[in-house]
Amino acid sequence: MKIGIIGGGSIGLLFSYYLSMDNNVSIYTRTREQADAINEHGLHLVKHRIEHTPAKVTAVPIQEWKGNDDLTVVAVKQYQLDGLISGIKDKAKGSILFLQNGYGHIKLLSELETAKVYVGSVEHGAVRKNGFTVQHNGLGVTRTAVYKGEDDLLRELSTIAPSGFPFILEPDFKEMLIKKLVVNSVINPLTAILKVKNGELIYNPFYFEIFKQMFYECAQVLDLPNREKYFENLMTVCEKTANNHSSMYKDIENGRQTEIDAILGYLLELSRSKNIKAPLIHNYYHCIKGKEHEREGT
Amino acid sequence: MKIGIIGGGSIGLLFSYYLSMDNNVSIYTRTREQADAINEHGLHLVKHRIEHTPAKVTAVPIQEWKGNDDLTVVAVKQYQLDGLISGIKDKAKGSILFLQNGYGHIKLLSELETAKVYVGSVEHGAVRKNGFTVQHNGLGVTRTAVYKGEDDLLRELSTIAPSGFPFILEPDFKEMLIKKLVVNSVINPLTAILKVKNGELIYNPFYFEIFKQMFYECAQVLDLPNREKYFENLMTVCEKTANNHSSMYKDIENGRQTEIDAILGYLLELSRSKNIKAPLIHNYYHCIKGKEHEREGT
């Protein structure tokens, strides 16, 4: 399959590396420098501290993207999607898989005229070491689901996926994304502000009180149909990643922009439109925005 | 006047130093070691980086306290008061001035049989450098008010107070303590969790949103009669101390127990007894308790 991957961040590099094993992969980067570096050095993957054989992929600056691939994987942050979506709408001829966190970007997808639109939820941990090297830390799965059209390309993905990089086809895109949104809404901001590893949220009895309250508010705002199922999933993720620092924790530590708008920003807007009080969501949204503002030094 | 000061922490040492200028001061310490050190070295004060002439005070272990002073100043944290109050009740013959933060200790004062009971609110910044040296950082005032009996000793205090250590007599003990409680409830936990100086709470527009919400909840729970007045006072304190780190910030940074129970713990209980929802008070109470728990390493 001819696969195009938009985005040269950690997830874009990770997907390019693994999918290039059985497919013809082109990666589209924001800068020409990064494209040149990938074409020169090949794409490098570090896993379990071992540097694996570099992969051969074609790297192209995003300005030169033609939209001719069978499947385009959009691997940018949700806050970068606004600037890309009209180009995608105009050029994409094949199917598209969107990997953004949150739920706010779903309203953009209805504008796409292409026949098959998919969404995914990535449960891998990855860090970009430089423009052509990605480190694969947390080995997880990629969940995918159909937003529009036939699911044939997703089935193919889960069949051809290399070992160590599985794809799972989920029946309901909304449930899949909301499950991830709940996890991100509770674990990310709390760990980033309390400056603790994920597990502390359930092992420290005082933090666990906040954890439960925060889940409760998310469940209210999202009007979750089967709360126990979502809470269990949240607990399981927290236990499995107990020794990890969340992505938002690391973003704040490293002075990077976070995905707070895609996560709590979405829930805050939803709570306002539904006229539901969400004091903790409001609080942690402003805590994280305040941290980002501190960084700007204004 | 014969003044006894209970407590060898920063506030106890600060009051002992200044009041010894015109009074006969005895300081009662928890350990015999500290009493010996003060008797040997005298009491040292550092202000504006200058070491002032040591003061001569009599230091005595608290076990040997007789309660014979004209005025006893109780300068321990509110969480240490429970262990002392029955001794004070049994022995104190003169008047007593309580300097604790919070409002929860007020219910203990009704049990005292001594004729004059006063309360105070300290607006000085002080750090204990060692058992016999205190550093006077934030030059402020001590507000005092009558809880029970005549105000004559408080009037005397405000007359004889040395320059740089003024006492102000306030007409209403409840309003005085609640004003301080509101300031402590908003500034202390927010700065300790967000790890910022006091001024950031009003200069960072995102933190200011939380600041206002937190004040609003406190005002609700305390049923404040004239909210604008309390909010103005809170803003003024925040502006005046903009470059300072709050005491709770420093307690958390240094792994010490905080006064959270006297401050948000009191408000949380009050909110429950009044059946008022107070999600931010609940949240920040548990954030700080969780930080204290982290320190315990359990």
GROMACS .gro file of C-alpha atoms in nm, chain A residues 190 193-196 200 203-207 209-210 213 217 279-280 282-294 298, chain B residues 190 193-196 200 203-207 209-210 213 217 279-280 282-294 298:
model
   62
  190LEU     CA    1  -0.335   1.626   3.734
  193ILE     CA    2   0.026   2.019   3.799
  194LEU     CA    3   0.100   1.785   4.092
  195LYS     CA    4   0.430   1.690   3.925
  196VAL     CA    5   0.390   1.319   3.989
  200GLU     CA    6   0.062   0.845   4.230
  203TYR     CA    7  -0.174   0.522   4.514
  204ASN     CA    8  -0.175   0.855   4.704
  205PRO     CA    9  -0.514   0.853   4.884
  206PHE     CA   10  -0.546   1.234   4.875
  207TYR     CA   11  -0.474   1.257   4.502
  209GLU     CA   12  -0.995   1.187   4.589
  210ILE     CA   13  -0.920   1.450   4.324
  213GLN     CA   14  -1.386   1.406   4.138
  217GLU     CA   15  -1.703   1.590   3.623
  279PRO     CA   16  -1.523   2.363   3.853
  280LEU     CA   17  -1.233   2.117   3.842
  282HIS     CA   18  -1.221   2.492   3.474
  283ASN     CA   19  -0.951   2.491   3.742
  284TYR     CA   20  -0.708   2.251   3.573
  285TYR     CA   21  -0.762   2.406   3.231
  286HIS     CA   22  -0.653   2.739   3.375
  287CYS     CA   23  -0.366   2.582   3.572
  288ILE     CA   24  -0.216   2.442   3.251
  289LYS     CA   25  -0.286   2.754   3.045
  290GLY     CA   26  -0.122   2.953   3.325
  291LYS     CA   27   0.186   2.730   3.310
  292GLU     CA   28   0.207   2.781   2.933
  293HIS     CA   29   0.172   3.155   2.993
  294GLU     CA   30   0.455   3.153   3.251
  298THR     CA   31   0.474   3.781   2.985
  488LEU     CA   32  -0.255   2.814   4.509
  491ILE     CA   33   0.065   2.393   4.415
  492LEU     CA   34   0.136   2.619   4.118
  493LYS     CA   35   0.486   2.687   4.257
  494VAL     CA   36   0.472   3.059   4.195
  498GLU     CA   37   0.169   3.559   3.980
  501TYR     CA   38  -0.060   3.904   3.713
  502ASN     CA   39  -0.106   3.573   3.526
  503PRO     CA   40  -0.455   3.604   3.373
  504PHE     CA   41  -0.519   3.228   3.387
  505TYR     CA   42  -0.420   3.198   3.752
  507GLU     CA   43  -0.939   3.312   3.706
  508ILE     CA   44  -0.867   3.043   3.966
  511GLN     CA   45  -1.311   3.127   4.187
  515GLU     CA   46  -1.603   2.969   4.725
  577PRO     CA   47  -1.507   2.184   4.485
  578LEU     CA   48  -1.196   2.404   4.472
  580HIS     CA   49  -1.188   2.028   4.839
  581ASN     CA   50  -0.940   2.007   4.552
  582TYR     CA   51  -0.665   2.225   4.700
  583TYR     CA   52  -0.706   2.073   5.046
  584HIS     CA   53  -0.637   1.731   4.894
  585CYS     CA   54  -0.353   1.863   4.675
  586ILE     CA   55  -0.168   1.991   4.983
  587LYS     CA   56  -0.249   1.684   5.195
  588GLY     CA   57  -0.124   1.472   4.906
  589LYS     CA   58   0.202   1.669   4.894
  590GLU     CA   59   0.248   1.614   5.269
  591HIS     CA   60   0.175   1.246   5.213
  592GLU     CA   61   0.438   1.224   4.936
  596THR     CA   62   0.419   0.597   5.212
   0.00000   0.00000   0.00000
